[in-house]
């Protein structure tokens, strides 16, 4: 069948009466097959191959009174999913996006399901979500609905499983091992049955990435295929892999009853839509990360910040640490402007006028008179920022109200998370419920004052508590459903802010990277990567951040300090140069030589930042390990290669393979620091870059440009 036919959503039946839908584009080939007496199944997802014999039903639905056909841990093989039958499909083109809707129905319950697939043209990534509608006469209570299922993958013997552990101060730590190590061979031929087990990872609470990223990959060791996924949920998610019919399978879910206390009761005529999941399919893992990066750029809300990439100075990290005052800020503002910062963000503490501390009194978001004395108050600082041509920013934690805040009593009880009628309290805070109009009105008034009246152009939106499993208020049938409803309302509120203030820049932060998911990435312009204060422990986070966030959205701290030597400050600054610079540090106490180093680093960044919004990541030394002595992050922008290389210990020399430049003469430039602490030599014949860094800790930012 021609690619043109694929793009139109071809349909037909073979000699055995199997209905087949073909859909896709030049980079993606999708096929769905359905027998008259069986559920539709995804039987092709190219460019990698699938074994049709192991294909899974398109949609799995676990509902009260239905259960599964095979008991155990797995989220597949549901009774209701096996009864779904194909009723039709439509395919369409919307700009750069190809879209396919496959319609299904269960005649027993009257439950109808729509599988919604879409993919940006030329990108081997498919996004999947499911909408379930009760077309029957009786209520149906959903316990789990898959966003995407995929069977027919190679045998576990041939696959490596990748997953990412994600903790506070230790984000994006990828690990891998053979899938067969995690999924034992049970001798299926002898036992005539599949395993009841799986390998599964799930979120817990309202920090979507506390513990693990909602991502993973299966990679064929022969180099023939890689399947890389993300679940786009800022609350509950589950992914699982296992063995089925002697091959591998993958199932991606949003919140579920077992993992998240989620259930959704559908009265006749009511619908529920799952959280989306995206799957990249490529020949190897690096190519899959490149494809997922391209998809993330296509799927997010457009914003001018994605192209401009201004340098942000933030006063918190290893600097004021939540204790800003006019006297402390003004010298920092002047120094930040001198080195070339373009935004200046006043972080936590600007609202603290209580000697007992601000943690459990937040919520009113009014400037503290004791911190900003004088007639102009905080506006003296905001005006100084603007006088240097910088845009002012402020820190907010909008979803919480401190237990000592007056708003804890003035807002209605229904505006907060509750269970069994009791308001949920966590770490001195109450959680707002953004489904309630009073909560939204409070935050709208806050932002309209700070942004609309004060002229603040950047909001760092933090979130420092997690409240598992959620709230049972607001007409929901379970705490997990309440939490999901709040998360969707919160993202809608963020979108409304940018609707009102199109140039406003939003940073998504949750104790660093505790809510670093695809759903938030689609609406916020920047993503905090960590709160890590130890500059020696930040490089593996910075190097791995592009696995989860496009480089132009990943905020990396660069907290240069006056007590550091030149090598240390160069090391600190290097980590942010292939992402979004979050400059900090006591610049006002630095010597002229130290300020020159910072200024030169920002100059190098301004030179390369036009390339970052189109660059895709690679890792010449492999995905970074937490204790690795040498680390390297690469970005490919056309034929140009940028490399950040760190040495924390070990041998003074390392070899970085760059097979994409094999046989090509290339110019190697050290862009940072201006007085390099090492050298880099390119061998076109070996396709290797040899980097020598005699001292530790040291780092370089390199550019390789192929010569004619």
PDB file of N, CA and C in Angstrom, residues 18-60:
ATOM      1  N   UNK A  18     -10.478 -10.851   8.009  1.00  0.00           N
ATOM      2  CA  UNK A  18      -9.879  -9.995   9.022  1.00  0.00           C
ATOM      3  C   UNK A  18      -9.876  -8.554   8.510  1.00  0.00           C
ATOM      4  N   UNK A  19     -10.564  -7.674   9.219  1.00  0.00           N
ATOM      5  CA  UNK A  19     -10.579  -6.265   8.841  1.00  0.00           C
ATOM      6  C   UNK A  19      -9.251  -5.628   9.216  1.00  0.00           C
ATOM      7  N   UNK A  20      -8.687  -4.837   8.326  1.00  0.00           N
ATOM      8  CA  UNK A  20      -7.385  -4.214   8.565  1.00  0.00           C
ATOM      9  C   UNK A  20      -7.450  -2.722   8.266  1.00  0.00           C
ATOM     10  N   UNK A  21      -6.930  -1.937   9.193  1.00  0.00           N
ATOM     11  CA  UNK A  21      -6.826  -0.491   9.032  1.00  0.00           C
ATOM     12  C   UNK A  21      -5.353  -0.161   8.921  1.00  0.00           C
ATOM     13  N   UNK A  22      -4.963   0.567   7.873  1.00  0.00           N
ATOM     14  CA  UNK A  22      -3.585   1.019   7.706  1.00  0.00           C
ATOM     15  C   UNK A  22      -3.561   2.541   7.781  1.00  0.00           C
ATOM     16  N   UNK A  23      -2.606   3.050   8.558  1.00  0.00           N
ATOM     17  CA  UNK A  23      -2.565   4.501   8.811  1.00  0.00           C
ATOM     18  C   UNK A  23      -1.139   4.893   9.135  1.00  0.00           C
ATOM     19  N   UNK A  24      -0.808   6.152   8.919  1.00  0.00           N
ATOM     20  CA  UNK A  24       0.513   6.625   9.287  1.00  0.00           C
ATOM     21  C   UNK A  24       1.026   7.684   8.336  1.00  0.00           C
ATOM     22  N   UNK A  25       2.352   7.739   8.218  1.00  0.00           N
ATOM     23  CA  UNK A  25       3.014   8.687   7.325  1.00  0.00           C
ATOM     24  C   UNK A  25       4.395   8.135   7.020  1.00  0.00           C
ATOM     25  N   UNK A  26       5.238   8.927   6.397  1.00  0.00           N
ATOM     26  CA  UNK A  26       6.527   8.407   5.942  1.00  0.00           C
ATOM     27  C   UNK A  26       7.385   7.849   7.067  1.00  0.00           C
ATOM     28  N   UNK A  27       7.226   8.357   8.294  1.00  0.00           N
ATOM     29  CA  UNK A  27       8.069   7.910   9.405  1.00  0.00           C
ATOM     30  C   UNK A  27       7.373   6.905  10.312  1.00  0.00           C
ATOM     31  N   UNK A  28       6.092   6.615  10.076  1.00  0.00           N
ATOM     32  CA  UNK A  28       5.338   5.769  10.998  1.00  0.00           C
ATOM     33  C   UNK A  28       4.297   4.969  10.231  1.00  0.00           C
ATOM     34  N   UNK A  29       4.306   3.653  10.419  1.00  0.00           N
ATOM     35  CA  UNK A  29       3.368   2.745   9.769  1.00  0.00           C
ATOM     36  C   UNK A  29       2.595   2.011  10.862  1.00  0.00           C
ATOM     37  N   UNK A  30       1.285   2.211  10.908  1.00  0.00           N
ATOM     38  CA  UNK A  30       0.437   1.604  11.930  1.00  0.00           C
ATOM     39  C   UNK A  30      -0.611   0.740  11.243  1.00  0.00           C
ATOM     40  N   UNK A  31      -0.842  -0.447  11.811  1.00  0.00           N
ATOM     41  CA  UNK A  31      -1.878  -1.334  11.288  1.00  0.00           C
ATOM     42  C   UNK A  31      -2.682  -1.905  12.447  1.00  0.00           C
ATOM     43  N   UNK A  32      -4.001  -1.936  12.253  1.00  0.00           N
ATOM     44  CA  UNK A  32      -4.934  -2.520  13.217  1.00  0.00           C
ATOM     45  C   UNK A  32      -5.677  -3.646  12.507  1.00  0.00           C
ATOM     46  N   UNK A  33      -5.798  -4.785  13.184  1.00  0.00           N
ATOM     47  CA  UNK A  33      -6.513  -5.923  12.617  1.00  0.00           C
ATOM     48  C   UNK A  33      -7.624  -6.337  13.572  1.00  0.00           C
ATOM     49  N   UNK A  34      -8.776  -6.769  12.992  1.00  0.00           N
ATOM     50  CA  UNK A  34      -9.908  -7.197  13.810  1.00  0.00           C
ATOM     51  C   UNK A  34     -10.645  -8.327  13.116  1.00  0.00           C
ATOM     52  N   UNK A  35     -10.822  -9.445  13.834  1.00  0.00           N
ATOM     53  CA  UNK A  35     -11.666 -10.530  13.351  1.00  0.00           C
ATOM     54  C   UNK A  35     -13.097 -10.267  13.781  1.00  0.00           C
ATOM     55  N   UNK A  36     -14.074 -10.871  13.105  1.00  0.00           N
ATOM     56  CA  UNK A  36     -15.473 -10.634  13.494  1.00  0.00           C
ATOM     57  C   UNK A  36     -15.783 -11.057  14.924  1.00  0.00           C
ATOM     58  N   UNK A  37     -15.052 -12.037  15.461  1.00  0.00           N
ATOM     59  CA  UNK A  37     -15.352 -12.541  16.797  1.00  0.00           C
ATOM     60  C   UNK A  37     -14.271 -12.204  17.819  1.00  0.00           C
ATOM     61  N   UNK A  38     -13.474 -11.158  17.565  1.00  0.00           N
ATOM     62  CA  UNK A  38     -12.410 -10.802  18.487  1.00  0.00           C
ATOM     63  C   UNK A  38     -12.191  -9.305  18.550  1.00  0.00           C
ATOM     64  N   UNK A  39     -11.471  -8.842  19.550  1.00  0.00           N
ATOM     65  CA  UNK A  39     -11.214  -7.401  19.680  1.00  0.00           C
ATOM     66  C   UNK A  39     -10.181  -6.940  18.669  1.00  0.00           C
ATOM     67  N   UNK A  40     -10.246  -5.697  18.226  1.00  0.00           N
ATOM     68  CA  UNK A  40      -9.181  -5.164  17.356  1.00  0.00           C
ATOM     69  C   UNK A  40      -7.840  -5.172  18.082  1.00  0.00           C
ATOM     70  N   UNK A  41      -6.771  -5.358  17.316  1.00  0.00           N
ATOM     71  CA  UNK A  41      -5.426  -5.435  17.883  1.00  0.00           C
ATOM     72  C   UNK A  41      -4.469  -4.608  17.030  1.00  0.00           C
ATOM     73  N   UNK A  42      -3.498  -4.011  17.694  1.00  0.00           N
ATOM     74  CA  UNK A  42      -2.441  -3.279  16.994  1.00  0.00           C
ATOM     75  C   UNK A  42      -1.420  -4.290  16.512  1.00  0.00           C
ATOM     76  N   UNK A  43      -1.298  -4.483  15.199  1.00  0.00           N
ATOM     77  CA  UNK A  43      -0.447  -5.544  14.663  1.00  0.00           C
ATOM     78  C   UNK A  43       0.794  -5.011  13.953  1.00  0.00           C
ATOM     79  N   UNK A  44       0.886  -3.697  13.797  1.00  0.00           N
ATOM     80  CA  UNK A  44       2.092  -3.107  13.209  1.00  0.00           C
ATOM     81  C   UNK A  44       2.278  -1.716  13.786  1.00  0.00           C
ATOM     82  N   UNK A  45       3.508  -1.409  14.143  1.00  0.00           N
ATOM     83  CA  UNK A  45       3.876  -0.070  14.588  1.00  0.00           C
ATOM     84  C   UNK A  45       5.315   0.134  14.158  1.00  0.00           C
ATOM     85  N   UNK A  46       5.477   0.670  12.934  1.00  0.00           N
ATOM     86  CA  UNK A  46       6.801   0.790  12.349  1.00  0.00           C
ATOM     87  C   UNK A  46       7.460   2.103  12.693  1.00  0.00           C
ATOM     88  N   UNK A  47       8.795   2.156  12.470  1.00  0.00           N
ATOM     89  CA  UNK A  47       9.569   1.257  11.624  1.00  0.00           C
ATOM     90  C   UNK A  47       9.947  -0.084  12.249  1.00  0.00           C
ATOM     91  N   UNK A  48       9.895  -0.266  13.551  1.00  0.00           N
ATOM     92  CA  UNK A  48      10.239  -1.566  14.133  1.00  0.00           C
ATOM     93  C   UNK A  48       9.104  -2.562  13.902  1.00  0.00           C
ATOM     94  N   UNK A  49       9.429  -3.838  13.972  1.00  0.00           N
ATOM     95  CA  UNK A  49       8.457  -4.874  13.636  1.00  0.00           C
ATOM     96  C   UNK A  49       7.710  -5.359  14.878  1.00  0.00           C
ATOM     97  N   UNK A  50       6.523  -5.958  14.638  1.00  0.00           N
ATOM     98  CA  UNK A  50       5.737  -6.612  15.678  1.00  0.00           C
ATOM     99  C   UNK A  50       5.372  -8.009  15.192  1.00  0.00           C
ATOM    100  N   UNK A  51       5.241  -8.938  16.140  1.00  0.00           N
ATOM    101  CA  UNK A  51       4.765 -10.282  15.825  1.00  0.00           C
ATOM    102  C   UNK A  51       3.258 -10.303  16.030  1.00  0.00           C
ATOM    103  N   UNK A  52       2.502 -10.517  14.952  1.00  0.00           N
ATOM    104  CA  UNK A  52       1.050 -10.410  15.027  1.00  0.00           C
ATOM    105  C   UNK A  52       0.450 -11.420  16.005  1.00  0.00           C
ATOM    106  N   UNK A  53       1.111 -12.550  16.189  1.00  0.00           N
ATOM    107  CA  UNK A  53       0.566 -13.582  17.074  1.00  0.00           C
ATOM    108  C   UNK A  53       0.494 -13.119  18.520  1.00  0.00           C
ATOM    109  N   UNK A  54       1.341 -12.189  18.905  1.00  0.00           N
ATOM    110  CA  UNK A  54       1.348 -11.721  20.285  1.00  0.00           C
ATOM    111  C   UNK A  54       0.619 -10.419  20.500  1.00  0.00           C
ATOM    112  N   UNK A  55      -0.109  -9.926  19.489  1.00  0.00           N
ATOM    113  CA  UNK A  55      -0.769  -8.630  19.591  1.00  0.00           C
ATOM    114  C   UNK A  55      -1.804  -8.628  20.710  1.00  0.00           C
ATOM    115  N   UNK A  56      -1.943  -7.489  21.375  1.00  0.00           N
ATOM    116  CA  UNK A  56      -2.896  -7.329  22.473  1.00  0.00           C
ATOM    117  C   UNK A  56      -4.124  -6.557  21.989  1.00  0.00           C
ATOM    118  N   UNK A  57      -5.263  -6.665  22.690  1.00  0.00           N
ATOM    119  CA  UNK A  57      -6.416  -5.823  22.339  1.00  0.00           C
ATOM    120  C   UNK A  57      -6.045  -4.341  22.368  1.00  0.00           C
ATOM    121  N   UNK A  58      -6.686  -3.576  21.510  1.00  0.00           N
ATOM    122  CA  UNK A  58      -6.390  -2.141  21.425  1.00  0.00           C
ATOM    123  C   UNK A  58      -6.625  -1.430  22.747  1.00  0.00           C
ATOM    124  N   UNK A  59      -7.675  -1.810  23.449  1.00  0.00           N
ATOM    125  CA  UNK A  59      -8.070  -1.122  24.671  1.00  0.00           C
ATOM    126  C   UNK A  59      -8.359  -2.160  25.748  1.00  0.00           C
ATOM    127  N   UNK A  60      -7.819  -1.916  26.931  1.00  0.00           N
ATOM    128  CA  UNK A  60      -8.125  -2.751  28.093  1.00  0.00           C
ATOM    129  C   UNK A  60      -8.945  -1.926  29.083  1.00  0.00           C
TER     130      UNK A  60
END
